[in-house]
CSV table of C-alpha atoms and ligand atoms in Angstrom, one decimal:
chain,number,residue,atom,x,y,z
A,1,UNK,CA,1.2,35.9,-14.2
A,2,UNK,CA,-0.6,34.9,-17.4
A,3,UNK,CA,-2.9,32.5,-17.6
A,4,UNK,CA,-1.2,29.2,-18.8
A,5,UNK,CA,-2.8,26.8,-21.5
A,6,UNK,CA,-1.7,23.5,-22.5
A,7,UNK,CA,-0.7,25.2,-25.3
A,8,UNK,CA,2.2,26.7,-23.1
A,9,UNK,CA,3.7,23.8,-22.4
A,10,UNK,CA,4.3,22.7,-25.8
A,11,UNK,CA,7.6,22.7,-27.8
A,12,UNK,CA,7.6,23.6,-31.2
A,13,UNK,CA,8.7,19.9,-32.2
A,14,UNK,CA,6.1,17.4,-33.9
A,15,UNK,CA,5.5,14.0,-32.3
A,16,UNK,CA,7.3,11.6,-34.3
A,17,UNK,CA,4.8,8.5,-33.0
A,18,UNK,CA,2.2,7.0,-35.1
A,19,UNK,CA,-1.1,8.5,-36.0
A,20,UNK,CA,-2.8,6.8,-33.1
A,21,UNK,CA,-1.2,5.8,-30.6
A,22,UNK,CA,-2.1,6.7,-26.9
A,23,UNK,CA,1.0,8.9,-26.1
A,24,UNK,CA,-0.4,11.9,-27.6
A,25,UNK,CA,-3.6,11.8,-25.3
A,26,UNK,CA,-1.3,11.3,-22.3
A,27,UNK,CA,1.1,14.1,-23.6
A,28,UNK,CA,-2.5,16.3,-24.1
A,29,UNK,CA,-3.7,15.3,-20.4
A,30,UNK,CA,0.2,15.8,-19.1
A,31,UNK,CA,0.3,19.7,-20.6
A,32,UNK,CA,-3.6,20.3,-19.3
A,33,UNK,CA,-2.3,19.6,-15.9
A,34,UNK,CA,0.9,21.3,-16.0
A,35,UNK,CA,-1.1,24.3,-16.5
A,36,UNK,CA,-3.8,24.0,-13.9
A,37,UNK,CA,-0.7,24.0,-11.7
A,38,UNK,CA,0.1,26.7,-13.3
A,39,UNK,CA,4.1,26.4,-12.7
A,40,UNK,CA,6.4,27.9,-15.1
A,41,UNK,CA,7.9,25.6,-18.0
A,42,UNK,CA,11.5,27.0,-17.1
A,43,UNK,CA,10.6,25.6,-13.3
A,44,UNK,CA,9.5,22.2,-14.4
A,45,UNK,CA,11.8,19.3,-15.1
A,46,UNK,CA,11.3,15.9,-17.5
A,47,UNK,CA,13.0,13.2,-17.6
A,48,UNK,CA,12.3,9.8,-19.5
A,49,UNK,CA,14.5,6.9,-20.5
A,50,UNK,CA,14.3,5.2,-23.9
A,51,UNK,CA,11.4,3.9,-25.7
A,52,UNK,CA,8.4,5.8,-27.8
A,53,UNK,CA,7.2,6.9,-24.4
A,54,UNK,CA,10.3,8.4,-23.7
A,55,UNK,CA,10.1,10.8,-26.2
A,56,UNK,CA,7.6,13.0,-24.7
A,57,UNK,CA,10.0,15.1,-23.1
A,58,UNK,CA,10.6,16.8,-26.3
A,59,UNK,CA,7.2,17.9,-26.9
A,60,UNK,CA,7.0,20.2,-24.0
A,61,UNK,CA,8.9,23.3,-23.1
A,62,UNK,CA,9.7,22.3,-19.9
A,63,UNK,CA,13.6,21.5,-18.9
A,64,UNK,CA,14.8,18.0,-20.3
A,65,UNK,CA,16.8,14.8,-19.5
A,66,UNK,CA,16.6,12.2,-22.4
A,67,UNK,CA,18.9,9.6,-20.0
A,68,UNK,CA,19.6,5.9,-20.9
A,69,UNK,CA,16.9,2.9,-21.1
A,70,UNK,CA,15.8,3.0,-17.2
A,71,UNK,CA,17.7,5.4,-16.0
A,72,UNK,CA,14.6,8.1,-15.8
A,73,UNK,CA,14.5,8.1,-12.3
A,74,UNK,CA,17.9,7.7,-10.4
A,75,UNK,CA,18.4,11.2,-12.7
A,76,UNK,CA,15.5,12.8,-11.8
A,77,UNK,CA,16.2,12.0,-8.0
A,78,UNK,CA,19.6,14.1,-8.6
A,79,UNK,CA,18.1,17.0,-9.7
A,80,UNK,CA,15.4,17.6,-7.6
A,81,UNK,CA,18.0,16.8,-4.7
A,82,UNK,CA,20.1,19.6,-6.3
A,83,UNK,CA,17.2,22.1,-6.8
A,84,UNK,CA,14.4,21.4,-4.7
A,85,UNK,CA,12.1,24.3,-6.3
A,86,UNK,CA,12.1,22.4,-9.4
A,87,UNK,CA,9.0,20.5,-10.2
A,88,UNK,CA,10.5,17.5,-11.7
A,89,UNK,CA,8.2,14.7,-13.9
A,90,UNK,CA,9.9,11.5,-15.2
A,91,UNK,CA,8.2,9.4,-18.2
A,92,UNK,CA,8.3,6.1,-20.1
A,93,UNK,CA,6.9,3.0,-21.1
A,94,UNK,CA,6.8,-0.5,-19.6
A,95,UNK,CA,9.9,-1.9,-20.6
A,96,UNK,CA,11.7,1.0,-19.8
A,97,UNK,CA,10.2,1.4,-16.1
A,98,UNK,CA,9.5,-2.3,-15.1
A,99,UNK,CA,12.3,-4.5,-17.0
A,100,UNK,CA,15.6,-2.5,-17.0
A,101,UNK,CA,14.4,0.2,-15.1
A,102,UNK,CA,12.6,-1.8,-12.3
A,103,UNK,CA,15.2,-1.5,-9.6
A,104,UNK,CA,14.7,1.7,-9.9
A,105,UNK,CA,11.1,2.0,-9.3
A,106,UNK,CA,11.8,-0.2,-5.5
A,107,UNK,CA,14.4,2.6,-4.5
A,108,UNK,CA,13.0,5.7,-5.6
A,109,UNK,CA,9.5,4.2,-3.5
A,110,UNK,CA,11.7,3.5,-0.5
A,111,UNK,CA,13.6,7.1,-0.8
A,112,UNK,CA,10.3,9.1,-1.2
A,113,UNK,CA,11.3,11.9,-3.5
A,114,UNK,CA,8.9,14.4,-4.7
A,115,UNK,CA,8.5,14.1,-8.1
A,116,UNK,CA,5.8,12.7,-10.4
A,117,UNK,CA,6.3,9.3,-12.5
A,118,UNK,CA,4.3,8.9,-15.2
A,119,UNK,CA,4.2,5.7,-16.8
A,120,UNK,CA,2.7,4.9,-20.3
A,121,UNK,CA,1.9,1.4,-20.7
A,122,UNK,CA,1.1,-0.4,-23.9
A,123,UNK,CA,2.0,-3.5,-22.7
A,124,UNK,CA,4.8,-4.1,-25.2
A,125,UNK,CA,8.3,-2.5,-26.4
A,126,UNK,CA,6.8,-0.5,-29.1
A,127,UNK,CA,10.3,1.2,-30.1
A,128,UNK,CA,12.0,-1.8,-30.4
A,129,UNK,CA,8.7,-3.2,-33.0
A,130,UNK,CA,7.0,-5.6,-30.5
A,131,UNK,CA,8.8,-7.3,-27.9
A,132,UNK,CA,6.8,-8.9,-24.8
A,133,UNK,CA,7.1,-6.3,-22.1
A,134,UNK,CA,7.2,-7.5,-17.8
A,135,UNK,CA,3.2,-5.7,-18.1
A,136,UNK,CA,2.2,-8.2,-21.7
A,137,UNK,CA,-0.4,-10.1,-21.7
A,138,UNK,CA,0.1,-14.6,-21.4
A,139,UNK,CA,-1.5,-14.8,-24.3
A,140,UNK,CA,0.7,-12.1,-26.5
A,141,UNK,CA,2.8,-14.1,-29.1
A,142,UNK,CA,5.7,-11.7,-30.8
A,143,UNK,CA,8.6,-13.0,-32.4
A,144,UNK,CA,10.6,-13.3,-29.0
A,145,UNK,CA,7.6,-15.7,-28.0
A,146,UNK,CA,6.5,-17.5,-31.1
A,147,UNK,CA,5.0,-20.2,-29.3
A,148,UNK,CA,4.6,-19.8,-25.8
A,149,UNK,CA,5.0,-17.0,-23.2
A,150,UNK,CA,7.5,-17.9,-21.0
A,151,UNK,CA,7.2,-15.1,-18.2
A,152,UNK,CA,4.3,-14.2,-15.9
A,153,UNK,CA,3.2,-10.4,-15.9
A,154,UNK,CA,3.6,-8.2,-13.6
A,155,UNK,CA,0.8,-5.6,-11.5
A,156,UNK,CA,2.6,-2.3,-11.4
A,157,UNK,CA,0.1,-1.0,-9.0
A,158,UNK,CA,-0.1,-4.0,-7.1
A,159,UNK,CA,4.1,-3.7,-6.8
A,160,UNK,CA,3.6,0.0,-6.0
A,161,UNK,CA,1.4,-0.7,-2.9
A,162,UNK,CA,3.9,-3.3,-2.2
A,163,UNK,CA,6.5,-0.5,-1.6
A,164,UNK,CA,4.5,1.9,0.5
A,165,UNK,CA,4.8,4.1,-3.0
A,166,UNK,CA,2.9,7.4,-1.3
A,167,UNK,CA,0.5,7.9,-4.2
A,168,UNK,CA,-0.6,5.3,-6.6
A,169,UNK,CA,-3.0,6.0,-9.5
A,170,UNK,CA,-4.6,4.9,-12.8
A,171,UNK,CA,-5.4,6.1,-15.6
A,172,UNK,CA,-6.9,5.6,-19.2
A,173,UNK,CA,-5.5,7.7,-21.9
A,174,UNK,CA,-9.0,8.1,-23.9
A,175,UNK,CA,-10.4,9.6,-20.4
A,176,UNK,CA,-8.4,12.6,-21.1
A,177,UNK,CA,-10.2,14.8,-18.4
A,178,UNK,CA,-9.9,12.3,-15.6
A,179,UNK,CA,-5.9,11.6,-16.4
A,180,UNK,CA,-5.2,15.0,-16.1
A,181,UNK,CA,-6.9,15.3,-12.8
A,182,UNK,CA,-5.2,12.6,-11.4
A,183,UNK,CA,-1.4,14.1,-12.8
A,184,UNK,CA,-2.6,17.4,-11.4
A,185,UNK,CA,-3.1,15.3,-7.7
A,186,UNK,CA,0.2,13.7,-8.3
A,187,UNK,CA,2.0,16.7,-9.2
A,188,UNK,CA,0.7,18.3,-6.3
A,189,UNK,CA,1.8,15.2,-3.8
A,190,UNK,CA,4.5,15.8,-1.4
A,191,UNK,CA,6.2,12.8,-2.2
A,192,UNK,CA,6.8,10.3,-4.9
A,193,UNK,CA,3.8,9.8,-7.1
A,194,UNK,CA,3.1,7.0,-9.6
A,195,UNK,CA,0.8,7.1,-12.0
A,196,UNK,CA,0.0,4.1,-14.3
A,197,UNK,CA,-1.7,4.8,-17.9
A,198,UNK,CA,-2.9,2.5,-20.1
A,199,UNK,CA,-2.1,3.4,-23.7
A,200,UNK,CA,-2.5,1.5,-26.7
A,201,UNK,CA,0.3,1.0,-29.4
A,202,UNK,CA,-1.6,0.6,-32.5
A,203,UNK,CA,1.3,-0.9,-34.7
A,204,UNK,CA,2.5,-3.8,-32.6
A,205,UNK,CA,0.1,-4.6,-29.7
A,206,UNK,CA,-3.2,-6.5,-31.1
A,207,UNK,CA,-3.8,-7.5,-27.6
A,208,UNK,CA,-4.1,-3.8,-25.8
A,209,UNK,CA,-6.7,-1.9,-27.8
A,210,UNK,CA,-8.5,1.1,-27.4
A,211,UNK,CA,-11.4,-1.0,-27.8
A,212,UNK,CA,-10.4,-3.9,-25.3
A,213,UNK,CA,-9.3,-0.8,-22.6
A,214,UNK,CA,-12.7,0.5,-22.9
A,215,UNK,CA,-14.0,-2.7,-22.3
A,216,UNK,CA,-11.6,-3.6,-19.6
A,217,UNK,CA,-11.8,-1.2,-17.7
A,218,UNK,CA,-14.3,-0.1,-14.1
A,219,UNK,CA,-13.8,3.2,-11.5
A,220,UNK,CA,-13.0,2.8,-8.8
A,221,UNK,CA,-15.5,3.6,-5.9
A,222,UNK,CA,-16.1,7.1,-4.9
A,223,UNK,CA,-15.8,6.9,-1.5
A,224,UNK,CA,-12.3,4.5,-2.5
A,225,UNK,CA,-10.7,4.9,1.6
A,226,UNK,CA,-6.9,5.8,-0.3
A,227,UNK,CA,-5.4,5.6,3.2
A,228,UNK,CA,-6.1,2.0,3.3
A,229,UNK,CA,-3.4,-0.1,1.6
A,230,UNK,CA,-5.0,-3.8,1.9
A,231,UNK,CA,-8.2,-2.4,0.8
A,232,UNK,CA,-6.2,-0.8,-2.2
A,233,UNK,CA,-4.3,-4.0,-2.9
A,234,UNK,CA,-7.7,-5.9,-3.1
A,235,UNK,CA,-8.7,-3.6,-6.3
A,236,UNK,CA,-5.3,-3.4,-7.7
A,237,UNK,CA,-5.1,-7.3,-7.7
A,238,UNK,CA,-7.6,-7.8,-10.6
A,239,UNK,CA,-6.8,-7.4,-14.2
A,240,UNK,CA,-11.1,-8.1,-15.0
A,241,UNK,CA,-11.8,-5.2,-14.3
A,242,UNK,CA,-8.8,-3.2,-14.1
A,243,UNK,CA,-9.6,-0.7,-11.8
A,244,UNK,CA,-9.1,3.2,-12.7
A,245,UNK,CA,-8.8,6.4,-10.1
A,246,UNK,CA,-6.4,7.2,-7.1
A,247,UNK,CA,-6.1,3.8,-5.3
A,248,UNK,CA,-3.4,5.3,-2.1
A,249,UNK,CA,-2.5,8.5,-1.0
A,250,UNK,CA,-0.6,9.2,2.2
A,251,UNK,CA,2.1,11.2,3.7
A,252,UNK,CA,5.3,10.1,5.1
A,253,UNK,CA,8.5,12.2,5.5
A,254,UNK,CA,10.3,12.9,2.1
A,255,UNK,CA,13.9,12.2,1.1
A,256,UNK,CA,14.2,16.0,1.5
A,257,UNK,CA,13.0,15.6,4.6
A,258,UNK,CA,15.4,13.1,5.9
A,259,UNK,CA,18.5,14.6,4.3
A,260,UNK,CA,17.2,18.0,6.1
A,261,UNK,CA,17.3,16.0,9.4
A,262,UNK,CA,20.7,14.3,9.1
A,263,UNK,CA,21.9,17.2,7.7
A,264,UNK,CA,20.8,18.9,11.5
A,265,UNK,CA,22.4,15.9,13.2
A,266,UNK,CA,25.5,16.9,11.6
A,267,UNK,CA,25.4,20.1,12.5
A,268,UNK,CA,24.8,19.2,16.3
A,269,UNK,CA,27.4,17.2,16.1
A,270,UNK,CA,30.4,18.9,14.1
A,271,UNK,CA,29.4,22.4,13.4
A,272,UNK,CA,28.9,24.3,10.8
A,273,UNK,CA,30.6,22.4,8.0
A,274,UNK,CA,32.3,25.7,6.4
A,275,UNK,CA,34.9,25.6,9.5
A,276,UNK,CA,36.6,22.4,8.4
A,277,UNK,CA,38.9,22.6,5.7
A,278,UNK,CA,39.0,19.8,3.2
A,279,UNK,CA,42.3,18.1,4.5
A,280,UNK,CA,40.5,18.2,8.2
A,281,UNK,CA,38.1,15.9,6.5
A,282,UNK,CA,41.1,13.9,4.9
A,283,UNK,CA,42.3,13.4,8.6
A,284,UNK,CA,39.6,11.9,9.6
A,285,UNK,CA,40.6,8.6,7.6
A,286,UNK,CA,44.3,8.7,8.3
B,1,TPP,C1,20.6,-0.7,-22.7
B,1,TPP,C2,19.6,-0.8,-23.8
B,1,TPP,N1,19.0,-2.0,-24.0
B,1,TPP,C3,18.1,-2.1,-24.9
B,1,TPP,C4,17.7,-1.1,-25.7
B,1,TPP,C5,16.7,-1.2,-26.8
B,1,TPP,N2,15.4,-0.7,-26.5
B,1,TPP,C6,15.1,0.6,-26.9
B,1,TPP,S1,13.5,1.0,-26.4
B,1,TPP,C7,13.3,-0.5,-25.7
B,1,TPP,C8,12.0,-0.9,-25.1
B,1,TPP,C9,11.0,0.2,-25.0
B,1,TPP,O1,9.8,-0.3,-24.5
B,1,TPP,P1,8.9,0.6,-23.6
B,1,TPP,O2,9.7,1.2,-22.5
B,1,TPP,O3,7.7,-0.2,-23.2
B,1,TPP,O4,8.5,1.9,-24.5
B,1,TPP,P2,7.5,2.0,-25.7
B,1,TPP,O5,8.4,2.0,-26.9
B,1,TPP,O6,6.6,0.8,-25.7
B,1,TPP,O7,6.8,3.2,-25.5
B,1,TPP,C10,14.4,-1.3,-25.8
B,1,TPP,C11,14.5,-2.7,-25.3
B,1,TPP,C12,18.4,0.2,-25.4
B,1,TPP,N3,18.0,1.3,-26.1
B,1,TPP,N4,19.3,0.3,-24.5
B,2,SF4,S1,5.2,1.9,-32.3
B,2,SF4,FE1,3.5,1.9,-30.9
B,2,SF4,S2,4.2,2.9,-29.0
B,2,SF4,FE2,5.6,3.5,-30.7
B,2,SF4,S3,4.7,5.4,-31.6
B,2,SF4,FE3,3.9,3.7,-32.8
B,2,SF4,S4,1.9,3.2,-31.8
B,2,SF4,FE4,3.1,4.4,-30.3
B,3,MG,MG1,5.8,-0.2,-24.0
């Protein structure tokens, strides 16, 4: 096997986002740890909803599913429950992962799958030219809030530990080397891993900046205990400083691992499934 680059994961298609937004530092950190991995493209799967985020699918190489707004993860869940020896990755923003997509997010936590979530978070719907998002800031005015925010904001990582999510990280997209790291970890989980990265939209979000991130944010502690949940919840709860690292990693049995198990029951139960015929099934209702 060759030695695989970033550079190997890379379509031949130019990033159609603006000169400086964060995405490309998370697509640069994303491709760096696909290849410490060192899985094949043609192994790997993406799959992103709508939204500038959602485009980064279709700067890599790897296999692609540009679904509808929200909808990253119910299809990713489907293919790696058809093809388990696929690495699969689903991406997007804010809006697209906590507002329409936000049911989501509970389920695929309480199914355990084992595939990677990677969530981009400028804090605002940057395709859409500057709606608040469920992640903005009070303070944001846009034109949907001229005068007053009317929503709270949510704490994705807060949420996360809420749902016994079984790994739960942050990152920064400016700390390239770090991100990376932490997607390698994530990619590497048995189970379903979320990782949360701030990146600035320069265009619409005067609030999130790369200056204000850099500012805002603090490491976590290097002996961080990731087993422990409350301790976790404690540094996921404030916003000043937003805490950056691996805040909870555990194991628990994977949806895999469940369907394997019932799939056994079955089997104890009926026999193998490829003596029934599929009017014997039909029967079974009359
Ligand atoms: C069903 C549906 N509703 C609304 C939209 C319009 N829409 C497209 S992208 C988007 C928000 C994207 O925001 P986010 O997920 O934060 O991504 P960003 O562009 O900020 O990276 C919205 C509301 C849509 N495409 N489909
Ligand atoms: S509008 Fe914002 S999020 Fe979208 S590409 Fe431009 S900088 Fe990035
Ligand atoms: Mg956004």
């Amino acid at each position: 096997m060759l030695t695989k680059t970033a550079q190997s994961y890379r379509s031949k298609t130019n990033p159609s986002w603006c000169q400086d937004c964060g995405d490309y530092k998370v697509l640069d950190a994303l491709t760096a740890a696909m290849a410490v991995t060192g899985v094949e493209p043609h192994d790997m799967v993406m799959t992103s909803g709508v939204g500038c985020a959602s485009r980064l699918p279709f700067y890599t190489n790897c296999y692609g599913f540009h679904t509808v707004h929200g909808r990253a993860l119910p299809a990713a869940i489907g293919i790696k429950v058809a093809n388990k020896e696929r690495t699969v990755i689903s991406v997007g923003g804010d809006g697209d992962a906590f507002s329409i997509g936000g049911n989501h997010f509970i389920h695929a936590s309480r199914k355990n799958p084992d595939i990677t979530y990677i969530v981009m978070d400028n804090e605002i719907y940057g395709m859409t030219k500057g709606q608040n998002s469920p992640t903005s800031h009070e303070d944001l005015l846009t034109k949907i809030n001229p005068y007053e925010v009317i929503e709270d904001r949510i704490n994705p990582v807060l949420m996360a530990l809420s749902f016994n999510t079984s790994f739960i990280a942050r990152g920064y997209c400016e700390d390239e080397e770090q991100l990376k790291d932490i997607i390698v970890k994530a990619i590497q989980h048995r189970g379903f891993s979320f990782v949360h990265v701030l990146s600035p939209c320069t265009q619409y979000n005067h609030k999130v900046t790369y200056e204000s991130c850099r500012k805002r944010i603090k490491q976590l502690p290097e002996n961080h205990d990731t087993k422990d949940r409350i301790l976790s919840m404690s540094y996921a709860l404030t916003q000043e400083p937003l805490y950056m690292g691996i805040f909870y990693d555990i194991q628990r049995p994977t949806l895999h691992d469940k369907l394997e198990h019932i799939r056994e029951l079955s089997m104890n139960e009926i026999g193998n499934p490829a003596n029934y015929t599929l009017n014997d099934v039909i029967k079974q209702f009359e």
